[in-house]
Amino acid sequence: MNLFSFTLSTGKEGFYDITSMVNDAIQTTHTSRGICVIYTPHTTAAITINENADPDVQSDLIYALNKTYPDRPEFKHMEGNSAAHLKSSTIGCSETVIIDKGELLLGTWQGIYFCEFDGPRTRKFYVKIIKD
Ligand code: ZN
């Protein structure tokens, strides 16, 4: 089936490096070539690929998203977390990565991140591996 489910306990907001979890799924399936989809079924979280060398990049992304999408009294959504919904839609709930020679075809400085915008919560994400 090559479908893997993962659970994360998150803080209020933040980026969580899930690259090794995705790599573990690929190793389990012995996939040498194919496509990997990383997907989260939440509306106030996201999946993205970005720099994994300098952790300041993630804090700058959070800072800029908070500046771009501040909480506004004009928002009508009763739950009160419209800013988190906006961030989720902006970043997106999935990424697709090519698998080559048994590894994710990521750049040297790239990592796969689960993004929390409305924690703390227990979150899920899925990894689907499609072999060539
Ligand atoms: Zn909501």
mmCIF file of C-alpha atoms and ligand atoms in Angstrom:
data_model
loop_
_atom_site.group_PDB
_atom_site.id
_atom_site.type_symbol
_atom_site.label_atom_id
_atom_site.label_comp_id
_atom_site.label_asym_id
_atom_site.label_seq_id
_atom_site.Cartn_x
_atom_site.Cartn_y
_atom_site.Cartn_z
ATOM 1 C CA MET A 1 0.000 0.000 0.000
ATOM 2 C CA ASN A 2 2.958 2.310 0.645
ATOM 3 C CA LEU A 3 0.864 4.706 2.731
ATOM 4 C CA PHE A 4 2.336 5.847 6.041
ATOM 5 C CA SER A 5 0.653 7.804 8.808
ATOM 6 C CA PHE A 6 2.583 9.930 11.312
ATOM 7 C CA THR A 7 1.540 11.807 14.449
ATOM 8 C CA LEU A 8 3.178 14.977 15.777
ATOM 9 C CA SER A 9 2.654 16.856 19.044
ATOM 10 C CA THR A 10 3.107 20.515 18.235
ATOM 11 C CA GLY A 11 3.582 23.768 20.114
ATOM 12 C CA LYS A 12 1.705 27.028 19.518
ATOM 13 C CA GLU A 13 3.380 27.619 16.142
ATOM 14 C CA GLY A 14 6.493 26.375 14.445
ATOM 15 C CA PHE A 15 8.204 24.409 11.710
ATOM 16 C CA TYR A 16 9.017 20.746 12.422
ATOM 17 C CA ASP A 17 11.622 18.983 10.282
ATOM 18 C CA ILE A 18 9.999 15.708 9.143
ATOM 19 C CA THR A 19 12.584 14.814 6.471
ATOM 20 C CA SER A 20 13.959 11.815 8.395
ATOM 21 C CA MET A 21 10.439 10.429 8.943
ATOM 22 C CA VAL A 22 9.775 10.634 5.197
ATOM 23 C CA ASN A 23 13.149 8.997 4.482
ATOM 24 C CA ASP A 24 12.317 6.165 6.892
ATOM 25 C CA ALA A 25 9.100 5.476 4.954
ATOM 26 C CA ILE A 26 11.059 5.306 1.689
ATOM 27 C CA GLN A 27 13.611 2.908 3.217
ATOM 28 C CA THR A 28 10.799 0.662 4.505
ATOM 29 C CA THR A 29 9.354 0.279 1.008
ATOM 30 C CA HIS A 30 12.751 -0.260 -0.686
ATOM 31 C CA THR A 31 11.748 2.269 -3.337
ATOM 32 C CA SER A 32 14.630 3.158 -5.667
ATOM 33 C CA ARG A 33 12.681 5.454 -8.016
ATOM 34 C CA GLY A 34 9.295 7.109 -7.803
ATOM 35 C CA ILE A 35 7.299 9.933 -6.322
ATOM 36 C CA CYS A 36 6.589 10.741 -2.701
ATOM 37 C CA VAL A 37 3.594 12.809 -1.591
ATOM 38 C CA ILE A 38 3.606 14.355 1.889
ATOM 39 C CA TYR A 39 0.149 15.521 2.920
ATOM 40 C CA THR A 40 -1.514 16.867 6.053
ATOM 41 C CA PRO A 41 -5.312 16.725 6.529
ATOM 42 C CA HIS A 42 -5.527 19.904 8.637
ATOM 43 C CA THR A 43 -6.788 23.403 7.803
ATOM 44 C CA THR A 44 -4.508 25.361 10.147
ATOM 45 C CA ALA A 45 -1.267 23.502 9.408
ATOM 46 C CA ALA A 46 0.832 23.018 6.265
ATOM 47 C CA ILE A 47 3.677 21.137 4.601
ATOM 48 C CA THR A 48 6.586 22.964 2.986
ATOM 49 C CA ILE A 49 10.145 22.529 1.769
ATOM 50 C CA ASN A 50 12.720 25.082 2.843
ATOM 51 C CA GLU A 51 16.224 25.601 4.212
ATOM 52 C CA ASN A 52 17.376 23.193 6.910
ATOM 53 C CA ALA A 53 20.813 24.687 7.587
ATOM 54 C CA ASP A 54 20.016 27.916 9.430
ATOM 55 C CA PRO A 55 17.102 27.680 11.912
ATOM 56 C CA ASP A 56 16.711 31.470 11.646
ATOM 57 C CA VAL A 57 15.081 30.882 8.249
ATOM 58 C CA GLN A 58 12.137 29.129 9.936
ATOM 59 C CA SER A 59 11.758 31.832 12.584
ATOM 60 C CA ASP A 60 11.934 34.511 9.844
ATOM 61 C CA LEU A 61 9.203 32.675 7.901
ATOM 62 C CA ILE A 62 6.992 32.591 10.988
ATOM 63 C CA TYR A 63 7.716 36.268 11.662
ATOM 64 C CA ALA A 64 6.853 37.258 8.070
ATOM 65 C CA LEU A 65 3.676 35.131 8.013
ATOM 66 C CA ASN A 66 2.532 36.741 11.270
ATOM 67 C CA LYS A 67 3.224 40.195 9.794
ATOM 68 C CA THR A 68 1.401 39.297 6.577
ATOM 69 C CA TYR A 69 -1.574 37.669 8.313
ATOM 70 C CA PRO A 70 -2.203 39.376 11.648
ATOM 71 C CA ASP A 71 -5.310 38.498 13.618
ATOM 72 C CA ARG A 72 -7.964 41.028 12.606
ATOM 73 C CA PRO A 73 -11.149 42.027 14.440
ATOM 74 C CA GLU A 74 -12.906 42.065 11.023
ATOM 75 C CA PHE A 75 -12.540 38.287 10.682
ATOM 76 C CA LYS A 76 -15.936 36.554 11.000
ATOM 77 C CA HIS A 77 -14.888 32.927 11.605
ATOM 78 C CA MET A 78 -16.215 32.054 15.095
ATOM 79 C CA GLU A 79 -13.285 29.816 16.059
ATOM 80 C CA GLY A 80 -11.054 32.906 16.040
ATOM 81 C CA ASN A 81 -8.188 31.368 14.099
ATOM 82 C CA SER A 82 -8.648 32.823 10.611
ATOM 83 C CA ALA A 83 -5.019 33.958 10.491
ATOM 84 C CA ALA A 84 -3.965 30.310 10.869
ATOM 85 C CA HIS A 85 -6.347 29.265 8.074
ATOM 86 C CA LEU A 86 -4.839 31.934 5.800
ATOM 87 C CA LYS A 87 -1.295 30.748 6.520
ATOM 88 C CA SER A 88 -2.313 27.134 5.850
ATOM 89 C CA SER A 89 -3.806 28.000 2.458
ATOM 90 C CA THR A 90 -0.817 30.160 1.546
ATOM 91 C CA ILE A 91 1.757 27.458 2.290
ATOM 92 C CA GLY A 92 -0.394 24.490 1.207
ATOM 93 C CA CYS A 93 -1.179 21.108 2.704
ATOM 94 C CA SER A 94 1.131 18.925 0.594
ATOM 95 C CA GLU A 95 4.436 18.596 -1.204
ATOM 96 C CA THR A 96 5.574 16.155 -3.883
ATOM 97 C CA VAL A 97 9.215 15.032 -4.017
ATOM 98 C CA ILE A 98 10.983 12.835 -6.564
ATOM 99 C CA ILE A 99 12.676 9.674 -5.253
ATOM 100 C CA ASP A 100 15.872 8.719 -7.076
ATOM 101 C CA LYS A 101 18.438 6.044 -6.150
ATOM 102 C CA GLY A 102 16.412 5.308 -3.022
ATOM 103 C CA GLU A 103 16.566 8.865 -1.705
ATOM 104 C CA LEU A 104 14.533 12.036 -1.761
ATOM 105 C CA LEU A 105 15.780 14.294 -4.544
ATOM 106 C CA LEU A 106 16.179 17.300 -2.261
ATOM 107 C CA GLY A 107 18.720 20.078 -2.607
ATOM 108 C CA THR A 108 21.652 20.249 -0.202
ATOM 109 C CA TRP A 109 19.938 22.838 1.981
ATOM 110 C CA GLN A 110 16.371 21.589 1.665
ATOM 111 C CA GLY A 111 14.300 19.909 4.359
ATOM 112 C CA ILE A 112 10.628 18.947 4.521
ATOM 113 C CA TYR A 113 8.681 20.736 7.231
ATOM 114 C CA PHE A 114 5.371 20.317 8.983
ATOM 115 C CA CYS A 115 4.106 23.835 9.793
ATOM 116 C CA GLU A 116 1.938 24.450 12.845
ATOM 117 C CA PHE A 117 -0.086 27.665 12.881
ATOM 118 C CA ASP A 118 -2.680 26.980 15.580
ATOM 119 C CA GLY A 119 -1.249 24.689 18.231
ATOM 120 C CA PRO A 120 -0.620 23.124 20.522
ATOM 121 C CA ARG A 121 -2.320 20.117 18.951
ATOM 122 C CA THR A 122 -1.831 16.499 18.036
ATOM 123 C CA ARG A 123 -1.376 16.525 14.261
ATOM 124 C CA LYS A 124 -1.262 13.952 11.511
ATOM 125 C CA PHE A 125 0.487 13.799 8.210
ATOM 126 C CA TYR A 126 0.669 11.105 5.541
ATOM 127 C CA VAL A 127 3.378 9.912 3.219
ATOM 128 C CA LYS A 128 2.307 8.122 0.025
ATOM 129 C CA ILE A 129 4.996 6.487 -2.073
ATOM 130 C CA ILE A 130 4.350 5.728 -5.730
ATOM 131 C CA LYS A 131 6.994 3.540 -7.357
ATOM 132 C CA ASP A 132 8.143 3.887 -10.994
HETATM 133 ZN ZN ZN B 1 -10.958 27.660 12.397
#
